[in-house]
RNA sequence: GGCGACAUAGCCAAGUGGUAAGGCAGAGGACUGCAAAUCCUUUAUUCCCCGGUUCAAAUCCGGGUGUCGCCUCCA
């Protein structure tokens, strides 16, 4: 069984075969660091974090590159508003990016290149395009000439003239073709600028990604990923620049996630209907946001609402509970193996679940189905844990299974907090004493107090258990 | 105008030819001092509508309806 991936450029699922053996290079367009990112952006980060983890888990040697756009119109405008320099602005929001993304369980990329650190390479690429007659200079601005690239429109699935007819923007008279786009922008007074053969200026948006992707991953990327609103013009333009310059295929697979909607409408900065991860983190565990994103297929649009997040939270709690219970039971189990007579059956079932997980994830990363597999194991595990004498091997292997699959989806990592543990244990002892004396009022008061501390206490047939909310 | 996506129970959602996964919420039961957690049972004769192909369709084809998106910066 091989992995199948939906390729935007082909508009269908294809077998995933990397360009070069076991190595997989993934480039994902990163944020423009002029503000906190919103939960629509977060979906992209989470989705491609899981895809990257999964490919690695399946044995591929993955290099994941995600850039920061740290120079463009929005950066300059925002820096001016805040009265700081563009690099200061970038620094502030790059730091915020890493904080928010860590909370969401997204691993840092292998390389996080910044646009401003690759100006030289961008100039070289623009020069190469100019020499090939695919780009032209008009008074310090350099444009890419779209008709010079025959396959222009392939990714968008639209011929050039159709793209023009729908255009909503006034055409710049200096351009040879309405869809020609800027590679190098002439400096305006007060703007940051770099020297170039065309005078002082700064790079256009699309050229950045062409340079930063191929610099770290080679001329042909295995996967180029990004948000769906980047397909046109950003990715179409990147493709034209890169393939125009190298004559080679730029990306073997183009992957795009679905939108995150709010009130049935795309969440976006320009519509102003966005919520940042920064804000939402105060109210809801970022882990729940992650679970919510993964509970639908990555290419389908999902609608965001407080109610849906609540549903996600309940679902995730169920899974977290079973993992918690496994750890708790394992702690208390004697070293020698229990005598559960269906141990062999349980271990075989675990293997079957693992196969199922791989099967659904191999099919274009179906995390919704992957989670369904976990819910099935959860039910069977909960039943098994009611066993008076569970096998230590079964419990340990089941826990290992959850942690292993969790390492792909980004859940179930153990958390340590010893100081709190001591305090909680003390309170539990007091409560047990009260219960023994049938002093239910005191017992319940202690339980309420723990609840305030974010600790949920349960009296199960197997004994007292507590967990952090 | 062109290109595209989506429509499955109260809600979320998987499933692309073989007779409707999973989760949340609800109901009943078991367990329990209570609560929580957990387990069992239960909730779609049916997958937006109308035609067609087929032994067989939620899945394929044609037509329609509705919602959303891209063709400007956006993930």
PDB file of C-alpha atoms in Angstrom, chain A residues 8-276:
ATOM      1  CA  UNK A   8      -4.062  20.358  -7.055  1.00  0.00           C
ATOM      2  CA  UNK A   9      -2.393  20.674 -10.428  1.00  0.00           C
ATOM      3  CA  UNK A  10      -3.817  17.345 -11.602  1.00  0.00           C
ATOM      4  CA  UNK A  11      -7.071  17.764  -9.707  1.00  0.00           C
ATOM      5  CA  UNK A  12      -6.996  14.170  -8.535  1.00  0.00           C
ATOM      6  CA  UNK A  13      -5.333  11.820  -6.091  1.00  0.00           C
ATOM      7  CA  UNK A  14      -2.030  10.345  -7.176  1.00  0.00           C
ATOM      8  CA  UNK A  15       0.358   7.788  -5.843  1.00  0.00           C
ATOM      9  CA  UNK A  16       3.036   9.517  -3.797  1.00  0.00           C
ATOM     10  CA  UNK A  17       6.480   8.834  -5.216  1.00  0.00           C
ATOM     11  CA  UNK A  18       9.195  11.251  -4.114  1.00  0.00           C
ATOM     12  CA  UNK A  19      11.541  12.683  -6.710  1.00  0.00           C
ATOM     13  CA  UNK A  20      14.561  11.112  -5.118  1.00  0.00           C
ATOM     14  CA  UNK A  21      14.245   7.806  -3.271  1.00  0.00           C
ATOM     15  CA  UNK A  22      13.362   8.189   0.355  1.00  0.00           C
ATOM     16  CA  UNK A  23      13.903  11.924   0.594  1.00  0.00           C
ATOM     17  CA  UNK A  24      10.945  14.247   0.727  1.00  0.00           C
ATOM     18  CA  UNK A  25      11.228  18.015   0.473  1.00  0.00           C
ATOM     19  CA  UNK A  26       8.195  20.011   1.527  1.00  0.00           C
ATOM     20  CA  UNK A  27       7.841  23.736   1.189  1.00  0.00           C
ATOM     21  CA  UNK A  28       4.936  25.520   2.818  1.00  0.00           C
ATOM     22  CA  UNK A  29       4.263  29.202   2.355  1.00  0.00           C
ATOM     23  CA  UNK A  30       4.588  30.801   5.752  1.00  0.00           C
ATOM     24  CA  UNK A  31       3.105  33.903   7.282  1.00  0.00           C
ATOM     25  CA  UNK A  32       3.775  37.536   6.572  1.00  0.00           C
ATOM     26  CA  UNK A  33       4.844  38.587  10.033  1.00  0.00           C
ATOM     27  CA  UNK A  34       2.984  41.862  10.463  1.00  0.00           C
ATOM     28  CA  UNK A  35       0.421  40.617  12.997  1.00  0.00           C
ATOM     29  CA  UNK A  36      -0.675  37.610  15.037  1.00  0.00           C
ATOM     30  CA  UNK A  37      -1.935  34.815  12.830  1.00  0.00           C
ATOM     31  CA  UNK A  38      -5.601  33.792  12.938  1.00  0.00           C
ATOM     32  CA  UNK A  39      -7.178  30.380  13.276  1.00  0.00           C
ATOM     33  CA  UNK A  40      -7.586  30.077   9.522  1.00  0.00           C
ATOM     34  CA  UNK A  41      -3.824  30.320   9.225  1.00  0.00           C
ATOM     35  CA  UNK A  42      -3.548  27.909  12.110  1.00  0.00           C
ATOM     36  CA  UNK A  43      -5.407  25.284  10.133  1.00  0.00           C
ATOM     37  CA  UNK A  44      -2.694  25.316   7.477  1.00  0.00           C
ATOM     38  CA  UNK A  45       0.071  25.063  10.045  1.00  0.00           C
ATOM     39  CA  UNK A  46      -1.630  22.173  11.814  1.00  0.00           C
ATOM     40  CA  UNK A  47      -2.602  20.267   8.689  1.00  0.00           C
ATOM     41  CA  UNK A  48       0.850  20.361   7.176  1.00  0.00           C
ATOM     42  CA  UNK A  49       2.443  19.648  10.523  1.00  0.00           C
ATOM     43  CA  UNK A  50       0.503  16.382  10.619  1.00  0.00           C
ATOM     44  CA  UNK A  51       1.276  15.542   7.002  1.00  0.00           C
ATOM     45  CA  UNK A  52       4.934  16.135   7.615  1.00  0.00           C
ATOM     46  CA  UNK A  53       4.899  14.052  10.806  1.00  0.00           C
ATOM     47  CA  UNK A  54       3.021  11.272   9.086  1.00  0.00           C
ATOM     48  CA  UNK A  55       5.441  11.040   6.174  1.00  0.00           C
ATOM     49  CA  UNK A  56       8.306  10.907   8.642  1.00  0.00           C
ATOM     50  CA  UNK A  57       6.481   8.263  10.679  1.00  0.00           C
ATOM     51  CA  UNK A  58       6.080   6.218   7.496  1.00  0.00           C
ATOM     52  CA  UNK A  59       9.831   6.226   7.080  1.00  0.00           C
ATOM     53  CA  UNK A  60      10.539   9.134   4.760  1.00  0.00           C
ATOM     54  CA  UNK A  61      13.460  11.433   5.321  1.00  0.00           C
ATOM     55  CA  UNK A  62      11.513  14.688   5.356  1.00  0.00           C
ATOM     56  CA  UNK A  63      12.891  18.189   5.086  1.00  0.00           C
ATOM     57  CA  UNK A  64      10.228  20.755   5.848  1.00  0.00           C
ATOM     58  CA  UNK A  65      10.800  24.378   4.929  1.00  0.00           C
ATOM     59  CA  UNK A  66       8.496  27.225   5.843  1.00  0.00           C
ATOM     60  CA  UNK A  67       9.404  30.831   5.162  1.00  0.00           C
ATOM     61  CA  UNK A  68       8.679  34.111   6.848  1.00  0.00           C
ATOM     62  CA  UNK A  69       7.731  36.987   4.594  1.00  0.00           C
ATOM     63  CA  UNK A  70       9.372  39.838   6.444  1.00  0.00           C
ATOM     64  CA  UNK A  71       9.281  42.543   3.795  1.00  0.00           C
ATOM     65  CA  UNK A  72       6.285  43.720   1.802  1.00  0.00           C
ATOM     66  CA  UNK A  73       3.678  46.512   1.682  1.00  0.00           C
ATOM     67  CA  UNK A  74       1.836  45.328   4.759  1.00  0.00           C
ATOM     68  CA  UNK A  75       5.049  45.058   6.762  1.00  0.00           C
ATOM     69  CA  UNK A  76       6.044  48.605   5.877  1.00  0.00           C
ATOM     70  CA  UNK A  77       2.602  50.001   6.590  1.00  0.00           C
ATOM     71  CA  UNK A  78       2.310  48.292   9.959  1.00  0.00           C
ATOM     72  CA  UNK A  79       5.802  49.240  11.043  1.00  0.00           C
ATOM     73  CA  UNK A  80       4.984  52.848  10.273  1.00  0.00           C
ATOM     74  CA  UNK A  81       1.758  52.658  12.252  1.00  0.00           C
ATOM     75  CA  UNK A  82       3.577  51.254  15.249  1.00  0.00           C
ATOM     76  CA  UNK A  83       6.494  53.610  14.886  1.00  0.00           C
ATOM     77  CA  UNK A  84       9.060  50.816  14.711  1.00  0.00           C
ATOM     78  CA  UNK A  85      11.333  49.515  11.997  1.00  0.00           C
ATOM     79  CA  UNK A  86      10.390  46.677   9.702  1.00  0.00           C
ATOM     80  CA  UNK A  87      12.992  44.318  11.225  1.00  0.00           C
ATOM     81  CA  UNK A  88      11.662  45.123  14.702  1.00  0.00           C
ATOM     82  CA  UNK A  89       8.154  44.338  13.564  1.00  0.00           C
ATOM     83  CA  UNK A  90       9.271  41.093  11.976  1.00  0.00           C
ATOM     84  CA  UNK A  91      11.156  40.081  15.081  1.00  0.00           C
ATOM     85  CA  UNK A  92       8.132  40.696  17.292  1.00  0.00           C
ATOM     86  CA  UNK A  93       5.723  38.619  15.238  1.00  0.00           C
ATOM     87  CA  UNK A  94       8.157  35.857  14.410  1.00  0.00           C
ATOM     88  CA  UNK A  95       8.551  35.361  18.124  1.00  0.00           C
ATOM     89  CA  UNK A  96       4.774  35.421  18.566  1.00  0.00           C
ATOM     90  CA  UNK A  97       4.463  32.911  15.730  1.00  0.00           C
ATOM     91  CA  UNK A  98       6.674  30.402  17.495  1.00  0.00           C
ATOM     92  CA  UNK A  99       4.827  30.818  20.777  1.00  0.00           C
ATOM     93  CA  UNK A 100       1.389  30.335  19.263  1.00  0.00           C
ATOM     94  CA  UNK A 101       2.433  27.496  17.053  1.00  0.00           C
ATOM     95  CA  UNK A 102       4.071  25.651  19.916  1.00  0.00           C
ATOM     96  CA  UNK A 103       0.854  25.897  21.895  1.00  0.00           C
ATOM     97  CA  UNK A 104      -0.927  24.272  18.954  1.00  0.00           C
ATOM     98  CA  UNK A 105       1.545  21.419  18.996  1.00  0.00           C
ATOM     99  CA  UNK A 106       3.097  22.388  15.662  1.00  0.00           C
ATOM    100  CA  UNK A 107       6.775  21.509  15.390  1.00  0.00           C
ATOM    101  CA  UNK A 108       9.190  24.107  14.041  1.00  0.00           C
ATOM    102  CA  UNK A 109      10.187  23.553  10.424  1.00  0.00           C
ATOM    103  CA  UNK A 110      13.643  22.229   9.631  1.00  0.00           C
ATOM    104  CA  UNK A 111      14.398  25.570   8.007  1.00  0.00           C
ATOM    105  CA  UNK A 112      12.583  28.861   8.516  1.00  0.00           C
ATOM    106  CA  UNK A 113      14.133  31.149   5.908  1.00  0.00           C
ATOM    107  CA  UNK A 114      13.425  34.858   5.921  1.00  0.00           C
ATOM    108  CA  UNK A 115      12.882  36.786   2.722  1.00  0.00           C
ATOM    109  CA  UNK A 116      15.227  39.595   3.700  1.00  0.00           C
ATOM    110  CA  UNK A 117      18.081  37.134   4.076  1.00  0.00           C
ATOM    111  CA  UNK A 118      17.759  35.937   0.478  1.00  0.00           C
ATOM    112  CA  UNK A 119      17.746  39.154  -1.512  1.00  0.00           C
ATOM    113  CA  UNK A 120      20.924  38.259  -3.405  1.00  0.00           C
ATOM    114  CA  UNK A 121      19.469  34.994  -4.669  1.00  0.00           C
ATOM    115  CA  UNK A 122      16.258  36.732  -5.652  1.00  0.00           C
ATOM    116  CA  UNK A 123      18.178  39.251  -7.722  1.00  0.00           C
ATOM    117  CA  UNK A 124      20.013  36.408  -9.410  1.00  0.00           C
ATOM    118  CA  UNK A 125      16.778  34.666 -10.281  1.00  0.00           C
ATOM    119  CA  UNK A 126      15.256  37.857 -11.658  1.00  0.00           C
ATOM    120  CA  UNK A 127      18.379  38.383 -13.743  1.00  0.00           C
ATOM    121  CA  UNK A 128      18.160  34.881 -15.107  1.00  0.00           C
ATOM    122  CA  UNK A 129      14.553  35.501 -16.109  1.00  0.00           C
ATOM    123  CA  UNK A 130      15.480  38.795 -17.712  1.00  0.00           C
ATOM    124  CA  UNK A 131      18.217  37.139 -19.740  1.00  0.00           C
ATOM    125  CA  UNK A 132      15.752  34.527 -20.929  1.00  0.00           C
ATOM    126  CA  UNK A 133      13.415  37.259 -22.094  1.00  0.00           C
ATOM    127  CA  UNK A 134      10.766  36.297 -19.564  1.00  0.00           C
ATOM    128  CA  UNK A 135      11.075  39.465 -17.525  1.00  0.00           C
ATOM    129  CA  UNK A 136      11.492  43.141 -18.371  1.00  0.00           C
ATOM    130  CA  UNK A 137      12.499  46.294 -16.597  1.00  0.00           C
ATOM    131  CA  UNK A 138      10.331  49.420 -16.707  1.00  0.00           C
ATOM    132  CA  UNK A 139      11.998  52.346 -15.002  1.00  0.00           C
ATOM    133  CA  UNK A 140      13.253  50.414 -11.985  1.00  0.00           C
ATOM    134  CA  UNK A 141      10.344  48.003 -11.692  1.00  0.00           C
ATOM    135  CA  UNK A 142      10.831  44.519 -13.090  1.00  0.00           C
ATOM    136  CA  UNK A 143       7.915  42.434 -14.333  1.00  0.00           C
ATOM    137  CA  UNK A 144       7.471  38.816 -15.257  1.00  0.00           C
ATOM    138  CA  UNK A 145       5.952  38.475 -18.713  1.00  0.00           C
ATOM    139  CA  UNK A 146       3.276  35.812 -18.299  1.00  0.00           C
ATOM    140  CA  UNK A 147       2.757  34.908 -21.986  1.00  0.00           C
ATOM    141  CA  UNK A 148       6.452  33.999 -22.086  1.00  0.00           C
ATOM    142  CA  UNK A 149       5.687  30.999 -19.904  1.00  0.00           C
ATOM    143  CA  UNK A 150       3.633  28.579 -21.944  1.00  0.00           C
ATOM    144  CA  UNK A 151       2.115  26.636 -19.062  1.00  0.00           C
ATOM    145  CA  UNK A 152       0.830  29.738 -17.301  1.00  0.00           C
ATOM    146  CA  UNK A 153      -2.605  28.955 -15.858  1.00  0.00           C
ATOM    147  CA  UNK A 154      -1.970  25.230 -15.482  1.00  0.00           C
ATOM    148  CA  UNK A 155      -2.307  25.269 -11.723  1.00  0.00           C
ATOM    149  CA  UNK A 156      -5.362  27.510 -11.779  1.00  0.00           C
ATOM    150  CA  UNK A 157      -6.869  25.470 -14.612  1.00  0.00           C
ATOM    151  CA  UNK A 158      -7.591  28.623 -16.547  1.00  0.00           C
ATOM    152  CA  UNK A 159      -6.133  29.926 -19.797  1.00  0.00           C
ATOM    153  CA  UNK A 160      -4.565  33.380 -19.678  1.00  0.00           C
ATOM    154  CA  UNK A 161      -7.407  35.186 -21.400  1.00  0.00           C
ATOM    155  CA  UNK A 162     -10.002  33.773 -19.012  1.00  0.00           C
ATOM    156  CA  UNK A 163      -7.960  34.947 -16.090  1.00  0.00           C
ATOM    157  CA  UNK A 164      -7.917  38.420 -17.561  1.00  0.00           C
ATOM    158  CA  UNK A 165     -11.624  38.571 -18.274  1.00  0.00           C
ATOM    159  CA  UNK A 166     -12.469  38.062 -14.641  1.00  0.00           C
ATOM    160  CA  UNK A 167      -9.865  40.483 -13.375  1.00  0.00           C
ATOM    161  CA  UNK A 168     -11.206  43.051 -10.977  1.00  0.00           C
ATOM    162  CA  UNK A 169      -8.244  45.332 -10.953  1.00  0.00           C
ATOM    163  CA  UNK A 170      -7.262  48.232 -13.175  1.00  0.00           C
ATOM    164  CA  UNK A 171      -4.415  47.334 -15.431  1.00  0.00           C
ATOM    165  CA  UNK A 172      -1.110  49.097 -15.072  1.00  0.00           C
ATOM    166  CA  UNK A 173      -0.409  50.670 -18.455  1.00  0.00           C
ATOM    167  CA  UNK A 174       3.298  50.048 -18.236  1.00  0.00           C
ATOM    168  CA  UNK A 175       2.846  46.295 -18.224  1.00  0.00           C
ATOM    169  CA  UNK A 176       3.065  44.434 -21.513  1.00  0.00           C
ATOM    170  CA  UNK A 177       0.338  42.055 -20.444  1.00  0.00           C
ATOM    171  CA  UNK A 178      -2.401  42.589 -17.879  1.00  0.00           C
ATOM    172  CA  UNK A 179      -1.316  39.546 -15.874  1.00  0.00           C
ATOM    173  CA  UNK A 180       2.365  40.400 -15.791  1.00  0.00           C
ATOM    174  CA  UNK A 181       3.383  40.622 -12.168  1.00  0.00           C
ATOM    175  CA  UNK A 182       6.127  42.417 -10.334  1.00  0.00           C
ATOM    176  CA  UNK A 183       9.416  40.713  -9.525  1.00  0.00           C
ATOM    177  CA  UNK A 184      11.245  43.757  -8.250  1.00  0.00           C
ATOM    178  CA  UNK A 185       9.687  46.923  -6.898  1.00  0.00           C
ATOM    179  CA  UNK A 186      11.390  50.260  -7.201  1.00  0.00           C
ATOM    180  CA  UNK A 187      11.967  51.997  -3.876  1.00  0.00           C
ATOM    181  CA  UNK A 188       9.519  54.693  -2.789  1.00  0.00           C
ATOM    182  CA  UNK A 189      10.716  57.440  -0.463  1.00  0.00           C
ATOM    183  CA  UNK A 190      11.306  56.193   3.062  1.00  0.00           C
ATOM    184  CA  UNK A 191      10.954  52.520   2.213  1.00  0.00           C
ATOM    185  CA  UNK A 192      13.555  49.885   3.038  1.00  0.00           C
ATOM    186  CA  UNK A 193      15.515  48.994  -0.077  1.00  0.00           C
ATOM    187  CA  UNK A 194      18.372  46.918  -1.431  1.00  0.00           C
ATOM    188  CA  UNK A 195      20.741  47.636  -4.296  1.00  0.00           C
ATOM    189  CA  UNK A 196      20.102  45.822  -7.548  1.00  0.00           C
ATOM    190  CA  UNK A 197      20.976  46.050 -11.241  1.00  0.00           C
ATOM    191  CA  UNK A 198      17.690  47.999 -11.653  1.00  0.00           C
ATOM    192  CA  UNK A 199      18.375  50.427  -8.865  1.00  0.00           C
ATOM    193  CA  UNK A 200      17.264  50.446  -5.265  1.00  0.00           C
ATOM    194  CA  UNK A 201      14.182  48.467  -4.475  1.00  0.00           C
ATOM    195  CA  UNK A 202      12.774  45.341  -2.917  1.00  0.00           C
ATOM    196  CA  UNK A 203      11.575  41.966  -4.155  1.00  0.00           C
ATOM    197  CA  UNK A 204       8.005  41.124  -5.115  1.00  0.00           C
ATOM    198  CA  UNK A 205       6.150  38.593  -3.063  1.00  0.00           C
ATOM    199  CA  UNK A 206       6.189  35.609  -5.417  1.00  0.00           C
ATOM    200  CA  UNK A 207       9.893  35.610  -6.149  1.00  0.00           C
ATOM    201  CA  UNK A 208      10.680  35.078  -2.466  1.00  0.00           C
ATOM    202  CA  UNK A 209       9.116  31.675  -2.338  1.00  0.00           C
ATOM    203  CA  UNK A 210      10.652  30.549  -5.608  1.00  0.00           C
ATOM    204  CA  UNK A 211      14.057  31.316  -4.161  1.00  0.00           C
ATOM    205  CA  UNK A 212      13.654  30.090  -0.607  1.00  0.00           C
ATOM    206  CA  UNK A 213      12.078  26.806  -1.602  1.00  0.00           C
ATOM    207  CA  UNK A 214      14.594  25.744  -4.213  1.00  0.00           C
ATOM    208  CA  UNK A 215      17.584  26.991  -2.264  1.00  0.00           C
ATOM    209  CA  UNK A 216      16.935  24.478   0.505  1.00  0.00           C
ATOM    210  CA  UNK A 217      15.160  21.711  -1.386  1.00  0.00           C
ATOM    211  CA  UNK A 218      16.543  21.728  -4.918  1.00  0.00           C
ATOM    212  CA  UNK A 219      14.918  22.716  -8.203  1.00  0.00           C
ATOM    213  CA  UNK A 220      12.073  20.225  -7.882  1.00  0.00           C
ATOM    214  CA  UNK A 221      10.184  20.087  -4.629  1.00  0.00           C
ATOM    215  CA  UNK A 222       8.271  16.980  -3.705  1.00  0.00           C
ATOM    216  CA  UNK A 223       5.418  18.877  -2.106  1.00  0.00           C
ATOM    217  CA  UNK A 224       4.543  22.520  -2.300  1.00  0.00           C
ATOM    218  CA  UNK A 225       1.900  23.353   0.289  1.00  0.00           C
ATOM    219  CA  UNK A 226      -0.137  26.349   1.240  1.00  0.00           C
ATOM    220  CA  UNK A 227      -3.529  27.860   1.782  1.00  0.00           C
ATOM    221  CA  UNK A 228      -6.124  27.587  -0.977  1.00  0.00           C
ATOM    222  CA  UNK A 229      -6.166  31.316  -1.563  1.00  0.00           C
ATOM    223  CA  UNK A 230      -2.551  31.129  -2.630  1.00  0.00           C
ATOM    224  CA  UNK A 231      -3.262  28.986  -5.678  1.00  0.00           C
ATOM    225  CA  UNK A 232      -3.817  32.085  -7.727  1.00  0.00           C
ATOM    226  CA  UNK A 233      -1.873  34.162  -8.210  1.00  0.00           C
ATOM    227  CA  UNK A 234       0.894  33.258  -5.757  1.00  0.00           C
ATOM    228  CA  UNK A 235       1.542  29.633  -6.601  1.00  0.00           C
ATOM    229  CA  UNK A 236       0.802  30.046 -10.283  1.00  0.00           C
ATOM    230  CA  UNK A 237       3.382  32.818 -10.344  1.00  0.00           C
ATOM    231  CA  UNK A 238       5.965  30.931  -8.337  1.00  0.00           C
ATOM    232  CA  UNK A 239       5.596  28.043 -10.723  1.00  0.00           C
ATOM    233  CA  UNK A 240       5.992  30.293 -13.767  1.00  0.00           C
ATOM    234  CA  UNK A 241       9.129  31.929 -12.358  1.00  0.00           C
ATOM    235  CA  UNK A 242      10.789  28.740 -11.241  1.00  0.00           C
ATOM    236  CA  UNK A 243       9.962  26.580 -14.200  1.00  0.00           C
ATOM    237  CA  UNK A 244      10.655  29.460 -16.524  1.00  0.00           C
ATOM    238  CA  UNK A 245      14.129  29.822 -15.088  1.00  0.00           C
ATOM    239  CA  UNK A 246      15.129  26.185 -14.621  1.00  0.00           C
ATOM    240  CA  UNK A 247      13.129  24.456 -17.335  1.00  0.00           C
ATOM    241  CA  UNK A 248      12.382  21.787 -14.738  1.00  0.00           C
ATOM    242  CA  UNK A 249       9.228  20.867 -12.887  1.00  0.00           C
ATOM    243  CA  UNK A 250       8.980  23.074  -9.810  1.00  0.00           C
ATOM    244  CA  UNK A 251       6.819  20.913  -7.554  1.00  0.00           C
ATOM    245  CA  UNK A 252       5.722  17.350  -8.042  1.00  0.00           C
ATOM    246  CA  UNK A 253       2.684  17.624  -5.783  1.00  0.00           C
ATOM    247  CA  UNK A 254       0.780  20.787  -4.980  1.00  0.00           C
ATOM    248  CA  UNK A 255      -1.236  20.492  -1.817  1.00  0.00           C
ATOM    249  CA  UNK A 256      -3.849  22.925  -0.585  1.00  0.00           C
ATOM    250  CA  UNK A 257      -6.041  22.680   2.477  1.00  0.00           C
ATOM    251  CA  UNK A 258      -9.650  23.859   2.713  1.00  0.00           C
ATOM    252  CA  UNK A 259     -10.768  27.124   4.195  1.00  0.00           C
ATOM    253  CA  UNK A 260     -11.689  27.731   7.752  1.00  0.00           C
ATOM    254  CA  UNK A 261     -15.029  29.525   7.627  1.00  0.00           C
ATOM    255  CA  UNK A 262     -16.843  31.508  10.215  1.00  0.00           C
ATOM    256  CA  UNK A 263     -20.583  32.019   9.766  1.00  0.00           C
ATOM    257  CA  UNK A 264     -20.288  30.148   6.475  1.00  0.00           C
ATOM    258  CA  UNK A 265     -17.808  32.703   5.212  1.00  0.00           C
ATOM    259  CA  UNK A 266     -14.083  32.458   4.681  1.00  0.00           C
ATOM    260  CA  UNK A 267     -12.122  33.792   7.614  1.00  0.00           C
ATOM    261  CA  UNK A 268      -9.606  36.318   6.390  1.00  0.00           C
ATOM    262  CA  UNK A 269      -7.704  39.368   7.378  1.00  0.00           C
ATOM    263  CA  UNK A 270      -9.268  41.398   4.601  1.00  0.00           C
ATOM    264  CA  UNK A 271     -12.835  40.487   5.563  1.00  0.00           C
ATOM    265  CA  UNK A 272     -12.001  41.347   9.149  1.00  0.00           C
ATOM    266  CA  UNK A 273     -13.897  38.326  10.496  1.00  0.00           C
ATOM    267  CA  UNK A 274     -10.885  36.657  12.039  1.00  0.00           C
ATOM    268  CA  UNK A 275      -9.944  35.482  15.503  1.00  0.00           C
ATOM    269  CA  UNK A 276      -6.320  35.136  16.399  1.00  0.00           C
TER     270      UNK A 276
END
